[in-house]
Tab-separated table of C-alpha atoms and ligand atoms in Angstrom:
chain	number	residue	atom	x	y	z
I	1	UNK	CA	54.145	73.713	-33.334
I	2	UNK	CA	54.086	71.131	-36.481
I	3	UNK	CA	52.166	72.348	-39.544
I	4	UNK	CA	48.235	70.932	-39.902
I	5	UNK	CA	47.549	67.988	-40.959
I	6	UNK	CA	45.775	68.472	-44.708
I	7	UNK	CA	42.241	67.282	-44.617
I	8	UNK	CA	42.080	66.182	-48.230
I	9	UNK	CA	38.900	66.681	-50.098
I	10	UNK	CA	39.839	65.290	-53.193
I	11	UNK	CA	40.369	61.946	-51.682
I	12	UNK	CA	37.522	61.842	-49.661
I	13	UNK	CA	35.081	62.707	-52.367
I	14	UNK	CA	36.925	59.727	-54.718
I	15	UNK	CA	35.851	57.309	-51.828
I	16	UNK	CA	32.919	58.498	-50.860
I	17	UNK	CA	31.682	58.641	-54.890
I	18	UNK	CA	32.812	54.789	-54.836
I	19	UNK	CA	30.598	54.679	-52.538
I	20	UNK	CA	27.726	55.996	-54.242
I	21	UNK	CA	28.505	53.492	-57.051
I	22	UNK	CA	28.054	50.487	-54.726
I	23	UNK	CA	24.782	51.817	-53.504
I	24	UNK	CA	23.364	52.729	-56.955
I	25	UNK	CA	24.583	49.102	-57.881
I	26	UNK	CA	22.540	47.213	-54.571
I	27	UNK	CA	19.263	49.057	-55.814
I	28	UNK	CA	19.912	48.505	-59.424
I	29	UNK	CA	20.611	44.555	-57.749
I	30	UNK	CA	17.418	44.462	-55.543
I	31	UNK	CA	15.381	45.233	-59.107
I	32	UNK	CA	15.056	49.145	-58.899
I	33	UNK	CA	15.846	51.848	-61.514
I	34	UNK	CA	19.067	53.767	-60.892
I	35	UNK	CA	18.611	57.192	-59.123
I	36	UNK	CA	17.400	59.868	-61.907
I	37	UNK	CA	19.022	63.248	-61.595
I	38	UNK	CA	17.681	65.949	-63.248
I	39	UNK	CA	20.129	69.377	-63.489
I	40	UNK	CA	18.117	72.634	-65.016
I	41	UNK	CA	20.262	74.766	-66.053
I	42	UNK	CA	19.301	78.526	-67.023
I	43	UNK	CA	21.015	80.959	-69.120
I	44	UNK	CA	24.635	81.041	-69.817
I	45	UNK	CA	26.610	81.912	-66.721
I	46	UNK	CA	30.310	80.858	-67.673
I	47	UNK	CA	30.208	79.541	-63.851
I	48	UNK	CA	27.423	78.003	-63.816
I	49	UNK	CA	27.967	75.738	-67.345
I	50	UNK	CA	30.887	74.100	-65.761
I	51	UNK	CA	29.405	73.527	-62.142
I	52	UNK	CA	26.788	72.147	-64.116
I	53	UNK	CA	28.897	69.964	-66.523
I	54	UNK	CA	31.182	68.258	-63.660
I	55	UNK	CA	27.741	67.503	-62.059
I	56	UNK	CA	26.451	66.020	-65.062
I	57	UNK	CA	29.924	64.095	-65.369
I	58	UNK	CA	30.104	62.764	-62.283
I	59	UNK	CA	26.529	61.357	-61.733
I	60	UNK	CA	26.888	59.602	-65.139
I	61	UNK	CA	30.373	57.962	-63.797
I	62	UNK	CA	27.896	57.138	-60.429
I	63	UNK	CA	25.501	55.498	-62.542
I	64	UNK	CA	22.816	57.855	-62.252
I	65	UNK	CA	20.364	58.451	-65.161
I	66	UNK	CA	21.163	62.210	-65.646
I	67	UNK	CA	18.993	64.411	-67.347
I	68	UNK	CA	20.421	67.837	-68.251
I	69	UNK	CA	17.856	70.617	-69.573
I	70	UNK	CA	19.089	74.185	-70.955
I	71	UNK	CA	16.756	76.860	-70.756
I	72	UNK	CA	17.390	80.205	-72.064
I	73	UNK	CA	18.095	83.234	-70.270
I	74	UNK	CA	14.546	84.419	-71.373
I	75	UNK	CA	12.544	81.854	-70.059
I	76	UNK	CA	9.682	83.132	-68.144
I	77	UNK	CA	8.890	82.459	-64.154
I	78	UNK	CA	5.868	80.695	-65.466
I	79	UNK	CA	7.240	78.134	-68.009
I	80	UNK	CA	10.350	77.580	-65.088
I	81	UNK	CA	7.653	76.680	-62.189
I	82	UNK	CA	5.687	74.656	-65.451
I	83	UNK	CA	9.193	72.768	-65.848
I	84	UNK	CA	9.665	72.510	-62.400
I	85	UNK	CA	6.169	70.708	-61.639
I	86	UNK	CA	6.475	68.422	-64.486
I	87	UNK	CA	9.778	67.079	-62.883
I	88	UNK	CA	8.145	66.842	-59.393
I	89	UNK	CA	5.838	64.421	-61.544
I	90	UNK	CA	8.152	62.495	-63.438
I	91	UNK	CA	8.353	59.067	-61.495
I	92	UNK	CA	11.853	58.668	-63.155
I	93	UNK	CA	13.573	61.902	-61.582
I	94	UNK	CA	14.668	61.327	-57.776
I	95	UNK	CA	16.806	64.284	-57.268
I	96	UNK	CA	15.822	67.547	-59.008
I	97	UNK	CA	18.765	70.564	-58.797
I	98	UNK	CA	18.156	73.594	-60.092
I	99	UNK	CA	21.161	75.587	-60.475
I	100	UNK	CA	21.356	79.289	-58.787
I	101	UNK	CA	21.773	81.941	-59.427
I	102	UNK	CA	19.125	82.326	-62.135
I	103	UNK	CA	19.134	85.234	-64.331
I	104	UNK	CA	17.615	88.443	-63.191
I	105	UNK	CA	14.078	88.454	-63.621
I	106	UNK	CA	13.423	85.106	-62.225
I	107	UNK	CA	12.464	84.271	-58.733
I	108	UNK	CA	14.507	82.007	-56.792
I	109	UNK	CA	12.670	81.671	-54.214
I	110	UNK	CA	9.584	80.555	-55.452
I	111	UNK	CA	11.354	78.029	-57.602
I	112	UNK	CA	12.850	76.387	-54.523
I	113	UNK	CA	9.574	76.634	-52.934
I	114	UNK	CA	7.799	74.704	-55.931
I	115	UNK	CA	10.282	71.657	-55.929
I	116	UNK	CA	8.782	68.284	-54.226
I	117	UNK	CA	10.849	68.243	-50.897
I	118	UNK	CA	11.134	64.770	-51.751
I	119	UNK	CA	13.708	65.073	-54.719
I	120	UNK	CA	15.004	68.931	-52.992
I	121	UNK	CA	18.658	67.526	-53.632
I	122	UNK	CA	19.989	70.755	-52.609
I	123	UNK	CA	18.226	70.627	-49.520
I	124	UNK	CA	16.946	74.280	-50.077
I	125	UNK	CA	13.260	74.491	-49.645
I	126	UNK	CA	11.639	75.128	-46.691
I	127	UNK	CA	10.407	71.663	-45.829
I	128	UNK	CA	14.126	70.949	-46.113
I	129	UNK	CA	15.181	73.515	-43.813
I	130	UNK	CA	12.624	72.751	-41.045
I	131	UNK	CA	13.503	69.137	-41.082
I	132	UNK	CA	17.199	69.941	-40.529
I	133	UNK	CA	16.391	72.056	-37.722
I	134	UNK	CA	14.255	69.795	-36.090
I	135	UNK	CA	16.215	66.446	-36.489
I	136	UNK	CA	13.406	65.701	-39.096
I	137	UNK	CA	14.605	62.828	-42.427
I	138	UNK	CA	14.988	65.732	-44.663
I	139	UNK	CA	17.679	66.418	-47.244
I	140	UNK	CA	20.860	68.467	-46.329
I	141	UNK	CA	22.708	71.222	-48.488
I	142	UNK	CA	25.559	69.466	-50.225
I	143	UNK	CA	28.218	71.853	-49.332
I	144	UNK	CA	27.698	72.018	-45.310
I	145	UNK	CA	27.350	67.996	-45.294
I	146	UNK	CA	30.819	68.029	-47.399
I	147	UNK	CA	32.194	69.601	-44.960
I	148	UNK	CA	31.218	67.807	-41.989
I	149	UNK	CA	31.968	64.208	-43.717
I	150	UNK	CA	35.549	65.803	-43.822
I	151	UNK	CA	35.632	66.748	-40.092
I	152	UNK	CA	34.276	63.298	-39.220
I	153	UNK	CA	36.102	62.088	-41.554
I	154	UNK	CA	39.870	63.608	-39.825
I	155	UNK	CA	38.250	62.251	-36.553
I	156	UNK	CA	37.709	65.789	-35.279
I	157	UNK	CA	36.041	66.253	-31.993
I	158	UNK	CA	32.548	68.115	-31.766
I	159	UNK	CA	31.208	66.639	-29.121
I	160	UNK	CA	30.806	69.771	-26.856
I	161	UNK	CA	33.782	71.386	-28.879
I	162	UNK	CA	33.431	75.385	-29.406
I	163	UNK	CA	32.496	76.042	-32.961
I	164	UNK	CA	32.713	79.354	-35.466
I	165	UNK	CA	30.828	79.245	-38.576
I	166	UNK	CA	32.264	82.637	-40.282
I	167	UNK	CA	28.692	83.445	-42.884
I	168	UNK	CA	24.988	83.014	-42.430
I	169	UNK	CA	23.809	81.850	-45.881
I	170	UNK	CA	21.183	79.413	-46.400
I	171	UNK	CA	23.220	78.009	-48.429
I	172	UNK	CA	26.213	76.978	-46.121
I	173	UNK	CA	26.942	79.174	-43.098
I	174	UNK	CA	22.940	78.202	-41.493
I	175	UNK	CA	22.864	74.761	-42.576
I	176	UNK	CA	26.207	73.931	-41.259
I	177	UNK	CA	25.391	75.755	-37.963
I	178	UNK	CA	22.642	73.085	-37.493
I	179	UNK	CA	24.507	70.105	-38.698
I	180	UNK	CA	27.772	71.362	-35.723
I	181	UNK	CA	24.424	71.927	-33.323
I	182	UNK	CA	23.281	68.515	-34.091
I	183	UNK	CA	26.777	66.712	-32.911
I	184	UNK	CA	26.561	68.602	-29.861
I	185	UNK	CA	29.292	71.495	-30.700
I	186	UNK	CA	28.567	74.991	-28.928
I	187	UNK	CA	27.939	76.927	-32.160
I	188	UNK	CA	28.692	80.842	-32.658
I	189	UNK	CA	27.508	82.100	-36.342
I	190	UNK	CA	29.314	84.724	-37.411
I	191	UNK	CA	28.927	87.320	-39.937
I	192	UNK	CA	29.430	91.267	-41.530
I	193	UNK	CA	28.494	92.874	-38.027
I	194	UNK	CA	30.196	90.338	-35.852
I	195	UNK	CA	32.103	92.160	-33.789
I	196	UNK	CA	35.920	91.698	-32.847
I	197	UNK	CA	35.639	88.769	-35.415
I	198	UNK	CA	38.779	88.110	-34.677
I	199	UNK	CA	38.586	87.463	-30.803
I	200	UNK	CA	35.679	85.559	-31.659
I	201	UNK	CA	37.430	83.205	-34.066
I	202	UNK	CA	40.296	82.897	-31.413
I	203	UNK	CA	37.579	80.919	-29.427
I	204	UNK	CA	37.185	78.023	-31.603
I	205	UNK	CA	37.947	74.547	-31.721
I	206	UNK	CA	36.735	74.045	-35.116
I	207	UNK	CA	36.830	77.439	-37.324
I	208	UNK	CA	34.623	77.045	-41.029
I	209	UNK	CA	35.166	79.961	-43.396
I	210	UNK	CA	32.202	80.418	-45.461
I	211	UNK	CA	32.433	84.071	-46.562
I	212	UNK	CA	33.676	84.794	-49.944
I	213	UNK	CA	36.388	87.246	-48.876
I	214	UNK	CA	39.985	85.863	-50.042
I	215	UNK	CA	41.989	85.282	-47.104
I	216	UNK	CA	39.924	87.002	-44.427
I	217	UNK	CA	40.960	84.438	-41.576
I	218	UNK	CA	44.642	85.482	-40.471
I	219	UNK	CA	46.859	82.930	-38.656
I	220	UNK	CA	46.327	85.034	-35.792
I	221	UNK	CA	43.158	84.380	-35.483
I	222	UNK	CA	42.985	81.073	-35.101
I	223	UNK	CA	43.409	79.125	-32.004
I	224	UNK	CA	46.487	76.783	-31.919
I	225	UNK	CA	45.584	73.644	-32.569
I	226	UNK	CA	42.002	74.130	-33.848
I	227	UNK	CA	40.508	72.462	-36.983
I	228	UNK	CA	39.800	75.120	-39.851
I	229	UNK	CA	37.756	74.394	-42.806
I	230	UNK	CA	37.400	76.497	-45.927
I	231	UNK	CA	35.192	76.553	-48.060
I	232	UNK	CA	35.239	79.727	-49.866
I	233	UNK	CA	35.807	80.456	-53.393
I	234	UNK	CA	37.326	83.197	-54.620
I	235	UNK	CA	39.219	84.315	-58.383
I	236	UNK	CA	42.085	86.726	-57.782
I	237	UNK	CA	42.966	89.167	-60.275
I	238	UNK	CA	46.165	87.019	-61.190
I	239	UNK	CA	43.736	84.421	-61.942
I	240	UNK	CA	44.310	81.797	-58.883
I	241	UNK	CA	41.975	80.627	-56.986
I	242	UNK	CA	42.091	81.842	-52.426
I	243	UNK	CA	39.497	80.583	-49.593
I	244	UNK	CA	38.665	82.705	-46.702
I	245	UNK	CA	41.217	81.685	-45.032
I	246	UNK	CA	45.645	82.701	-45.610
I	247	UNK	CA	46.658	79.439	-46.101
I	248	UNK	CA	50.248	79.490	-45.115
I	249	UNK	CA	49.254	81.151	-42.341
I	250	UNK	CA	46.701	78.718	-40.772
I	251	UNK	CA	49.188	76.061	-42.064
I	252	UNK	CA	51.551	77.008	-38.949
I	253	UNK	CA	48.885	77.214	-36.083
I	254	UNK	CA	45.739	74.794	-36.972
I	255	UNK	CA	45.320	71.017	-36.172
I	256	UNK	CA	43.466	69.993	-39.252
I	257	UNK	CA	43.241	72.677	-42.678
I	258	UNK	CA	41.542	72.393	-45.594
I	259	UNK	CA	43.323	73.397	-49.143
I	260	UNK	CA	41.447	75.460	-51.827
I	261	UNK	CA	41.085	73.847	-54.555
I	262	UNK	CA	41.029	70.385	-52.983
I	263	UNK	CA	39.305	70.982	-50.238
I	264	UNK	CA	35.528	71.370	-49.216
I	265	UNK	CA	35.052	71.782	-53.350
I	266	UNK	CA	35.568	68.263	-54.759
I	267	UNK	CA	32.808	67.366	-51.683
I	268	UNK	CA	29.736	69.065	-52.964
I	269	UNK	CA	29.213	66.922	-55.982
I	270	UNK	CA	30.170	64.018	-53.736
I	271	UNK	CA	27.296	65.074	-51.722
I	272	UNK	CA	25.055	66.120	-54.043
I	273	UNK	CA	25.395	61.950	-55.959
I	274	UNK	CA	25.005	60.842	-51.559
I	275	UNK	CA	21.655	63.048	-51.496
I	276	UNK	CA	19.963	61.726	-54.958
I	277	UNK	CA	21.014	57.964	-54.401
I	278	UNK	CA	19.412	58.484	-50.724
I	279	UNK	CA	16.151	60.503	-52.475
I	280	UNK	CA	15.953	57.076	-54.700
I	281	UNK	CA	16.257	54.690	-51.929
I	282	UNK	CA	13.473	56.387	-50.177
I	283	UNK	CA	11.695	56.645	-52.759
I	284	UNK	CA	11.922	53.011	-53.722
I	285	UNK	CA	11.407	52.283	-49.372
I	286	UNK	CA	14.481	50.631	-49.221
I	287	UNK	CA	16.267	51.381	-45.817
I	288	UNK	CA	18.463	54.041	-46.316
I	289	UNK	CA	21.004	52.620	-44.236
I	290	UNK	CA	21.953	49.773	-46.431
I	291	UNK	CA	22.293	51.861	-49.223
I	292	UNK	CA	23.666	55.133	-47.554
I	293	UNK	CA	25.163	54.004	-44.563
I	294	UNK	CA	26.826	57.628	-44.227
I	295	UNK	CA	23.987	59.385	-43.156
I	296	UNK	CA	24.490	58.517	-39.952
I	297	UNK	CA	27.961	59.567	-39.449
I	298	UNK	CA	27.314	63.611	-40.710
I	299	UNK	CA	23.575	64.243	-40.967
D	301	LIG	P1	27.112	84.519	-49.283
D	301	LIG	O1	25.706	84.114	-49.478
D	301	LIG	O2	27.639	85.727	-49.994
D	301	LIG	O3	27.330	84.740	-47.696
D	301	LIG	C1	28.510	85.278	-47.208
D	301	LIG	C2	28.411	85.438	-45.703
D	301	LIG	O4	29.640	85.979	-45.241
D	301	LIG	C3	27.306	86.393	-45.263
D	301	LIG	O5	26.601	85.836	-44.179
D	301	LIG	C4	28.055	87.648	-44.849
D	301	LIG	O6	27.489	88.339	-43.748
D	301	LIG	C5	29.375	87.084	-44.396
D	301	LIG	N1	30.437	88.086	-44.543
D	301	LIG	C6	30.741	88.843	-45.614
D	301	LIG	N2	31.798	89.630	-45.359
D	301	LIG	C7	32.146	89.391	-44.079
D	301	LIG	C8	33.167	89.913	-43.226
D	301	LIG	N3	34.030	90.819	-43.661
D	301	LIG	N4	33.232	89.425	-41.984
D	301	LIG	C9	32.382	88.481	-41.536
D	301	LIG	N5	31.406	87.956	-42.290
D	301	LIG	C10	31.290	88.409	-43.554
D	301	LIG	O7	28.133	83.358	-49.630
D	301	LIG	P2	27.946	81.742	-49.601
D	301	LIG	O8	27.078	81.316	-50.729
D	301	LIG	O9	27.648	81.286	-48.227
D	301	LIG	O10	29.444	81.334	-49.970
D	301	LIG	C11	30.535	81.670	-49.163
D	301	LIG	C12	31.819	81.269	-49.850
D	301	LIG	O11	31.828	79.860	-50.042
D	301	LIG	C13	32.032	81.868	-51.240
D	301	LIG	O12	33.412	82.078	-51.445
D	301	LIG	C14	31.546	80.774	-52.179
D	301	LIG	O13	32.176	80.824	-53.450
D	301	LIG	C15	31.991	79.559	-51.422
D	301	LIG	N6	31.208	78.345	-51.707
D	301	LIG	C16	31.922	77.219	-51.943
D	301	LIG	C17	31.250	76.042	-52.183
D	301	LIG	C18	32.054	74.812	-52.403
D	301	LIG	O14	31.584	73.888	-53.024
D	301	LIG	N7	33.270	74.762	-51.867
D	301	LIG	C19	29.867	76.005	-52.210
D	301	LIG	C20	29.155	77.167	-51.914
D	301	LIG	C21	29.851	78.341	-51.663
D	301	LIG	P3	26.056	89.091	-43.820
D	301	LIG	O15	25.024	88.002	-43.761
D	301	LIG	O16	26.058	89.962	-42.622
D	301	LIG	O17	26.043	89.838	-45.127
């Protein structure tokens, strides 16, 4: 069998950023302010500094207003939700993130709960959720919508396709379940007490790795010929980066593969500057689909 085709993320996020641009241009054109992002960061996670500074880069290079606020570690639940609400307020901020984990002590929940589902950029709060369940105009975690703009994006098949999401977080493994539901893939979430994962896997036409164990996902597992996305994370002791999945491995039996880095990664932030500029433009009631004509193809 010839080795996958690479879906390349780094690409697709350059393109679909341009994108971005050109949309934050037509409503800066048709006499609007430029989406307002506003990042809160808290405490001094190594991590969480640099997701938090490439975010902050790349919606400035978009042509977003970005507003970055540092809180220390010690900030209480109180003055967060305070922060929070005045944000909600602020007529200027279309997208608020908030960036997780926060340090012990603080509740994350009820900050996600207190943000205006409006500017929910992360697509996290409840409101959020139930709209993406129920085909409601809500906005979609960054991460799972990265990674279906890459399967639409390799002209991967869904319609009626089996599908394995490997990881039930809110964060990706649910949301992407919905989004695969939503284009009419038969969906299978899998997780810690799946059992026979990998018989299960063997089943799919499009495989997404969203565990946080480095190379879980043998070659064996995967079906010949099936698409395979990645979007784990993980730091090996040596100090390079692995997804979920064994890379050379899936290399020699997949259809499409993702690479980590390079992969699903570069998409988040993509996603994250699609999410805010949408936020704006409904904010300002300017049809979404002249201004963020992708929605339609992922979400
Ligand atoms: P998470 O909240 O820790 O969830 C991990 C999921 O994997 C859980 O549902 C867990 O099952 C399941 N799991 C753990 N071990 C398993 C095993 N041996 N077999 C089957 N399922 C297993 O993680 P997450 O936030 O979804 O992130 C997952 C990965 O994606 C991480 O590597 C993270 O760094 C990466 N990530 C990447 C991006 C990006 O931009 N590319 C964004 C977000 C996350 P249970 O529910 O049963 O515990």
């Amino acid at each position: 069998m010839s080795p996958a085709r690479l879906i390349d993320g780094k690409l697709a996020a350059a393109e679909f950023r341009a994108r971005v641009r050109r949309g934050v241009d037509e409503l800066v054109a048709r006499g609007q302010a430029a989406p307002g992002l506003a990042v809160v960061l808290v405490g001094d996670d190594a991590a969480s500094q640099v997701y938090v500074r490439n975010k902050d880069k790349a919606a400035h290079e978009a042509g977003f207003r970005v507003r970055t606020i540092r809180l220390p570690a010690t900030t209480t639940q109180r003055d967060l939700l305070a922060g929070v609400a005045e944000l909600n307020r602020d007529e200027s901020v279309h997208g608020i993130l908030v960036q997780l984990p926060l340090p012990r002590g603080l509740d994350e929940s009820a900050v996600v709960a207190a943000l205006d589902p409006g500017k929910d950029v992360d697509g996290l709060c409840a409101r959020s959720v139930g709209a993406l369940w129920s085909g409601g105009a809500g906005l979609v975690p960054c991460t799972p919508l990265g990674c279906m703009h890459l399967l639409e994006r390799a002209g991967v098949a869904l319609e009626g396709a089996r599908a394995v999401v490997i990881g039930r977080s809110q964060l990706v493994g649910k949301p992407l379940a919905a989004l695969l539901l939503a284009r009419n893939a038969t969906v299978t979430i899998a997780h810690s007490r799946t059992r026979d994962l990998p018989a299960v896997c063997r089943e799919a036409d499009v495989l997404i790795a969203a565990v946080g164990r480095p190379e879980l996902v043998r070659g064996a597992w995967i079906r010949p010929g099936a698409a395979v996305i990645d979007v784990g994370i993980n730091r090996l002791p040596d100090g390079r980066l692995a997804g979920d999945v064994a890379y050379a491995e899936a290399l020699e039996v997949a259809g499409w593969l993702t690479p980590v880095p390079g992969g699903v990664g570069p998409m988040t932030i993509a996603m994250l500057l699609g999410n805010t500029l949408l936020a704006a433009a409904r904010r300002a009631l300017v049809p979404e689909r002249e201004l963020a004509p992708w929605r339609s193809e992922t979400a």
